[in-house]
Tab-separated table of C-alpha atoms and ligand atoms in Angstrom:
chain	number	residue	atom	x	y	z
A	30	MET	CA	118.300	201.890	125.278
A	31	SER	CA	118.871	198.107	125.100
A	32	GLY	CA	119.820	196.007	128.115
A	33	LEU	CA	123.244	195.391	126.616
A	34	ARG	CA	123.940	199.121	126.277
A	35	ARG	CA	122.857	199.630	129.888
A	36	ARG	CA	125.250	196.849	130.906
A	37	VAL	CA	128.095	198.458	128.940
A	38	ALA	CA	127.369	201.755	130.687
A	39	SER	CA	127.388	200.226	134.173
A	40	VAL	CA	129.958	197.392	134.249
A	41	ARG	CA	133.143	198.066	136.173
A	42	LEU	CA	136.547	196.789	135.093
A	43	ARG	CA	139.543	196.120	137.290
A	44	GLY	CA	141.231	199.419	138.148
A	45	GLY	CA	138.168	201.543	137.319
A	46	ASP	CA	137.696	203.916	134.398
A	47	GLY	CA	140.925	205.477	133.219
A	48	PRO	CA	140.746	207.569	130.027
A	49	GLN	CA	141.195	204.515	127.802
A	50	VAL	CA	138.315	202.559	129.346
A	51	ALA	CA	136.053	205.642	129.396
A	52	ARG	CA	136.676	206.230	125.686
A	53	ALA	CA	136.242	202.539	124.867
A	54	ARG	CA	132.918	202.581	126.733
A	55	ARG	CA	131.648	205.552	124.684
A	56	LEU	CA	132.737	204.029	121.376
A	57	LEU	CA	131.307	200.586	122.148
A	58	ASP	CA	128.005	202.258	123.050
A	59	LEU	CA	128.006	204.069	119.687
A	60	TYR	CA	128.569	200.733	117.912
A	61	LEU	CA	125.702	199.119	119.817
A	62	ALA	CA	123.406	202.110	119.271
A	63	GLU	CA	124.036	201.880	115.515
A	64	ALA	CA	123.243	198.146	115.587
A	65	GLU	CA	120.074	198.918	117.552
A	66	ARG	CA	118.994	201.518	114.958
A	67	HIS	CA	119.439	198.915	112.224
A	68	GLY	CA	117.347	196.367	114.129
A	69	VAL	CA	120.160	193.852	114.597
A	70	PRO	CA	118.849	191.127	116.972
A	71	PHE	CA	120.598	190.471	120.284
A	72	PRO	CA	122.060	187.038	119.345
A	73	GLU	CA	123.805	188.594	116.331
A	74	ILE	CA	125.123	191.534	118.378
A	75	ALA	CA	126.378	189.088	121.016
A	76	ARG	CA	128.120	187.077	118.281
A	77	GLN	CA	129.804	190.228	116.963
A	78	VAL	CA	130.976	191.269	120.423
A	79	ARG	CA	132.239	187.771	121.197
A	80	ALA	CA	134.227	187.684	117.938
A	81	GLY	CA	135.668	191.124	118.626
A	82	LEU	CA	134.144	192.940	115.631
A	83	PRO	CA	133.316	196.147	117.550
A	84	ALA	CA	136.786	196.138	119.138
A	85	LEU	CA	138.467	195.630	115.769
A	86	ARG	CA	136.454	198.376	114.086
A	87	ILE	CA	137.106	200.871	116.885
A	88	ALA	CA	140.823	200.060	117.246
A	89	GLY	CA	141.264	199.921	113.468
A	90	ALA	CA	139.873	203.451	113.094
A	91	GLU	CA	142.178	204.656	115.879
A	92	LEU	CA	145.176	203.059	114.198
A	93	GLN	CA	144.323	204.665	110.844
A	94	GLY	CA	144.217	208.040	112.564
A	95	GLN	CA	147.718	207.441	113.934
A	96	ALA	CA	149.319	206.747	110.540
A	97	ASP	CA	151.210	210.064	110.531
A	98	ALA	CA	152.109	209.985	114.229
A	99	PRO	CA	155.843	210.024	115.127
A	100	ALA	CA	155.635	206.424	116.353
A	101	PHE	CA	155.108	205.413	112.715
A	102	SER	CA	156.828	208.200	110.739
A	103	GLU	CA	160.011	207.747	112.822
A	104	ALA	CA	159.859	203.949	113.037
A	105	ALA	CA	162.821	201.862	111.910
A	106	CYS	CA	160.457	199.158	110.633
A	107	ALA	CA	161.168	197.714	107.188
A	108	PRO	CA	160.448	194.509	105.257
A	109	GLY	CA	162.788	191.720	106.374
A	110	CYS	CA	163.316	193.251	109.828
A	111	ALA	CA	161.600	190.668	111.987
A	112	PHE	CA	162.962	190.661	115.538
A	113	CYS	CA	159.427	191.620	116.620
A	114	CYS	CA	158.182	188.317	115.138
A	115	ILE	CA	160.372	186.393	117.597
A	116	LEU	CA	157.704	185.784	120.204
A	117	ALA	CA	158.016	185.631	123.965
A	118	GLY	CA	157.126	182.217	125.342
A	119	GLU	CA	154.508	179.911	123.855
A	120	ASP	CA	151.778	182.544	123.899
A	121	GLY	CA	152.919	185.275	121.524
A	122	GLY	CA	150.255	187.794	122.526
A	123	VAL	CA	146.519	188.294	122.923
A	124	ILE	CA	144.289	188.080	119.847
A	125	LEU	CA	140.504	188.069	119.528
A	126	GLU	CA	138.315	185.350	118.052
A	127	ALA	CA	137.854	187.038	114.654
A	128	GLU	CA	141.620	187.540	114.439
A	129	ALA	CA	142.287	183.916	115.396
A	130	ARG	CA	139.869	182.652	112.744
A	131	GLN	CA	141.339	184.952	110.091
A	132	LEU	CA	144.915	183.967	110.942
A	133	HIS	CA	144.057	180.267	110.848
A	134	ALA	CA	142.243	180.608	107.494
A	135	ALA	CA	145.203	182.438	105.928
A	136	LEU	CA	147.848	180.039	107.283
A	137	ALA	CA	146.112	176.685	106.856
A	138	PRO	CA	146.822	176.511	103.076
A	139	LEU	CA	150.543	176.945	103.906
A	140	ALA	CA	150.633	173.910	106.227
A	141	GLY	CA	153.837	171.928	105.911
A	142	ALA	CA	155.894	174.679	104.225
A	143	PRO	CA	159.038	175.936	106.012
A	144	ASP	CA	157.979	178.494	108.598
A	145	GLY	CA	159.583	181.148	110.783
A	146	ARG	CA	160.875	178.582	113.277
A	147	ALA	CA	163.418	177.480	110.649
A	148	TRP	CA	165.051	180.922	111.164
A	149	SER	CA	164.606	181.250	114.936
A	150	ASP	CA	163.008	178.609	117.154
A	151	ARG	CA	160.822	181.234	118.842
A	152	ALA	CA	159.769	183.019	115.643
A	153	CYS	CA	156.112	183.215	114.679
A	154	PRO	CA	155.095	180.297	112.453
A	155	ALA	CA	153.490	182.829	110.086
A	156	LEU	CA	156.906	184.262	109.220
A	157	ASP	CA	158.674	183.369	105.972
A	158	PRO	CA	162.100	182.090	107.130
A	159	ALA	CA	163.800	183.103	103.856
A	160	THR	CA	162.510	186.654	103.414
A	161	ARG	CA	161.634	187.259	107.086
A	162	THR	CA	158.379	188.850	106.042
A	163	CYS	CA	154.906	187.958	107.253
A	164	ARG	CA	153.303	185.340	104.997
A	165	VAL	CA	149.806	186.490	106.037
A	166	TYR	CA	150.376	190.245	106.135
A	167	GLU	CA	146.766	191.197	105.335
A	168	ALA	CA	145.486	188.785	107.989
A	169	ARG	CA	147.942	189.723	110.757
A	170	PRO	CA	146.265	190.646	114.043
A	171	MET	CA	146.117	194.072	115.696
A	172	ILE	CA	148.996	193.283	118.035
A	173	CYS	CA	151.273	192.996	114.961
A	174	ARG	CA	149.826	196.075	113.249
A	175	THR	CA	150.423	198.202	116.338
A	176	TYR	CA	153.961	197.063	117.231
A	177	VAL	CA	156.635	199.566	116.142
A	178	SER	CA	160.072	200.701	117.164
A	179	PRO	CA	162.452	203.568	116.391
A	180	ASP	CA	165.421	201.212	116.740
A	181	ALA	CA	165.801	197.683	115.329
A	182	ASP	CA	168.748	196.987	117.674
A	183	ALA	CA	166.397	197.539	120.614
A	184	CYS	CA	164.031	194.978	119.097
A	185	ALA	CA	166.928	192.518	118.789
A	186	ASP	CA	167.602	193.046	122.512
A	187	VAL	CA	163.942	192.407	123.366
A	188	ALA	CA	164.053	189.228	121.253
A	189	ARG	CA	167.069	188.095	123.323
A	190	GLY	CA	165.114	188.755	126.527
A	191	LEU	CA	167.039	191.928	127.385
A	192	PRO	CA	165.347	195.127	128.586
A	193	ALA	CA	165.151	197.861	125.942
A	194	ARG	CA	163.399	201.207	125.499
A	195	GLY	CA	161.474	201.994	122.328
A	196	PRO	CA	159.751	198.884	120.951
A	197	GLY	CA	156.100	198.335	121.829
A	198	VAL	CA	152.504	198.567	120.750
A	199	VAL	CA	150.768	201.894	120.116
A	200	GLY	CA	147.505	202.759	121.846
A	201	ALA	CA	145.142	201.040	119.424
A	202	GLN	CA	146.031	197.626	120.888
A	203	GLY	CA	145.093	198.891	124.356
A	204	THR	CA	141.835	200.242	122.956
A	205	LEU	CA	141.128	196.865	121.343
A	206	LEU	CA	141.532	195.096	124.675
A	207	ALA	CA	139.539	197.713	126.611
A	208	VAL	CA	136.549	197.383	124.238
A	209	GLN	CA	136.764	193.587	124.431
A	210	SER	CA	136.949	193.636	128.234
A	211	LEU	CA	133.833	195.817	128.375
A	212	GLY	CA	132.035	193.543	125.917
A	213	ARG	CA	132.969	190.501	127.973
A	214	ALA	CA	131.798	192.080	131.223
A	215	ALA	CA	128.535	193.255	129.640
A	216	LEU	CA	127.783	189.776	128.236
A	217	GLU	CA	128.636	187.903	131.435
A	218	GLY	CA	126.012	185.192	131.978
A	219	ALA	CA	124.784	185.441	128.345
A	220	ALA	CA	127.879	184.558	126.269
A	221	GLN	CA	131.543	183.750	126.762
A	222	VAL	CA	134.078	186.135	125.211
A	223	PRO	CA	137.401	184.307	124.862
A	224	THR	CA	140.828	185.470	123.732
A	225	TYR	CA	143.553	183.379	122.110
A	226	ALA	CA	147.328	182.998	121.984
A	227	LEU	CA	148.751	184.218	118.663
A	228	ALA	CA	151.664	181.756	118.634
A	229	ARG	CA	149.477	178.744	119.389
A	230	ILE	CA	146.920	179.522	116.661
A	231	ALA	CA	149.685	180.084	114.111
A	232	ALA	CA	151.520	176.887	115.096
A	233	ALA	CA	148.346	174.814	114.973
A	234	ALA	CA	147.417	176.194	111.543
A	235	VAL	CA	150.783	175.418	109.923
A	236	GLU	CA	150.748	171.959	111.531
A	237	GLY	CA	147.416	171.184	109.826
A	238	VAL	CA	145.249	171.301	112.966
A	239	ALA	CA	141.593	172.040	112.109
A	240	LEU	CA	140.085	175.344	113.211
A	241	ASP	CA	137.976	174.143	116.151
A	242	ALA	CA	140.833	172.132	117.650
A	243	ALA	CA	143.231	175.039	117.065
A	244	LEU	CA	140.886	177.433	118.855
A	245	GLY	CA	140.532	174.950	121.709
A	246	SER	CA	144.284	174.571	122.143
A	247	ALA	CA	144.979	178.320	121.938
A	248	ARG	CA	142.185	179.608	124.176
A	249	HIS	CA	143.377	181.743	127.073
A	250	ARG	CA	142.389	181.494	130.688
A	251	PRO	CA	139.871	184.345	131.333
A	252	ARG	CA	142.238	186.493	133.387
A	253	VAL	CA	144.754	186.891	130.543
A	254	LEU	CA	142.667	189.581	128.818
A	255	GLU	CA	142.351	191.690	131.959
A	256	ASP	CA	146.011	191.225	132.865
A	257	GLU	CA	147.113	192.405	129.423
A	258	ARG	CA	144.597	195.255	129.287
A	259	THR	CA	145.727	196.662	132.612
A	260	ARG	CA	149.406	196.200	131.653
A	261	LEU	CA	148.871	198.324	128.518
A	262	ALA	CA	146.588	200.933	130.119
A	263	PRO	CA	148.146	204.414	130.017
A	264	ALA	CA	148.758	206.124	133.354
A	265	ASP	CA	145.946	208.553	134.290
B	18	SF4	S1	159.230	196.564	115.397
B	18	SF4	FE1	161.480	196.375	115.455
B	18	SF4	S2	161.960	194.342	114.603
B	18	SF4	FE2	159.843	194.850	114.021
B	18	SF4	S3	160.051	195.763	111.960
B	18	SF4	FE3	160.029	197.465	113.486
B	18	SF4	S4	162.203	197.847	113.934
B	18	SF4	FE4	162.105	195.837	112.924
B	19	SF4	S1	151.469	187.201	112.268
B	19	SF4	FE1	153.021	188.001	110.848
B	19	SF4	S2	153.535	190.058	111.664
B	19	SF4	FE2	152.503	188.921	113.308
B	19	SF4	S3	154.155	187.979	114.534
B	19	SF4	FE3	153.478	186.463	112.978
B	19	SF4	S4	154.862	186.760	111.222
B	19	SF4	FE4	155.034	188.595	112.530
């Protein structure tokens, strides 16, 4: 077993191992074991973990498995319903490096066109203000893919800053963050594993800011990932 797999097995996250972290640990180990079998060198594995590729593969598979779950089959979500794209504050939510790069690449060619802020000043810059649909749907990050609601009025309340029951992310976003937290802890001292603010990356891209500068301006303080992971963690 490689040193990185041993680190993944032994690192401790804030709050200990609830079911989500325990499962994320097993699945990240499987990813690393597969890479080991294929002879992938450590620098490449570290790059993949830093970018969030294991987390995205694991959470993506979980999300696919939830396609028929009531959260989706009973959701009120429809094209043009976009209260969930009105973002809280300047941050907009936690995304991983691969997601930030993909979002920037998809939005950069649209720089200068009217964006979501022409509809609502706190809307995501990736939104089309006329159709209220996502202009980069295929490149949207996991936080957008996992956010659903049975009631659009409740989403409108959340967008106004009012408390509401119903809207929120399904478990795959929590899994994404748990895998990334484990990867970050396991790579401590060898590589940094940053996260980014969705709203800042999107705004920088549509304002014509180059990728490296956009990543620099949208990079989170380290504690943001752990704060968000523990906020989303299901009760034991
Ligand atoms: S999460 Fe809410 S605002 Fe977004 S599409 Fe679904 S119902 Fe509409
Ligand atoms: S990336 Fe697309 S789906 Fe996500 S908040 Fe922005 S406009 Fe909405």
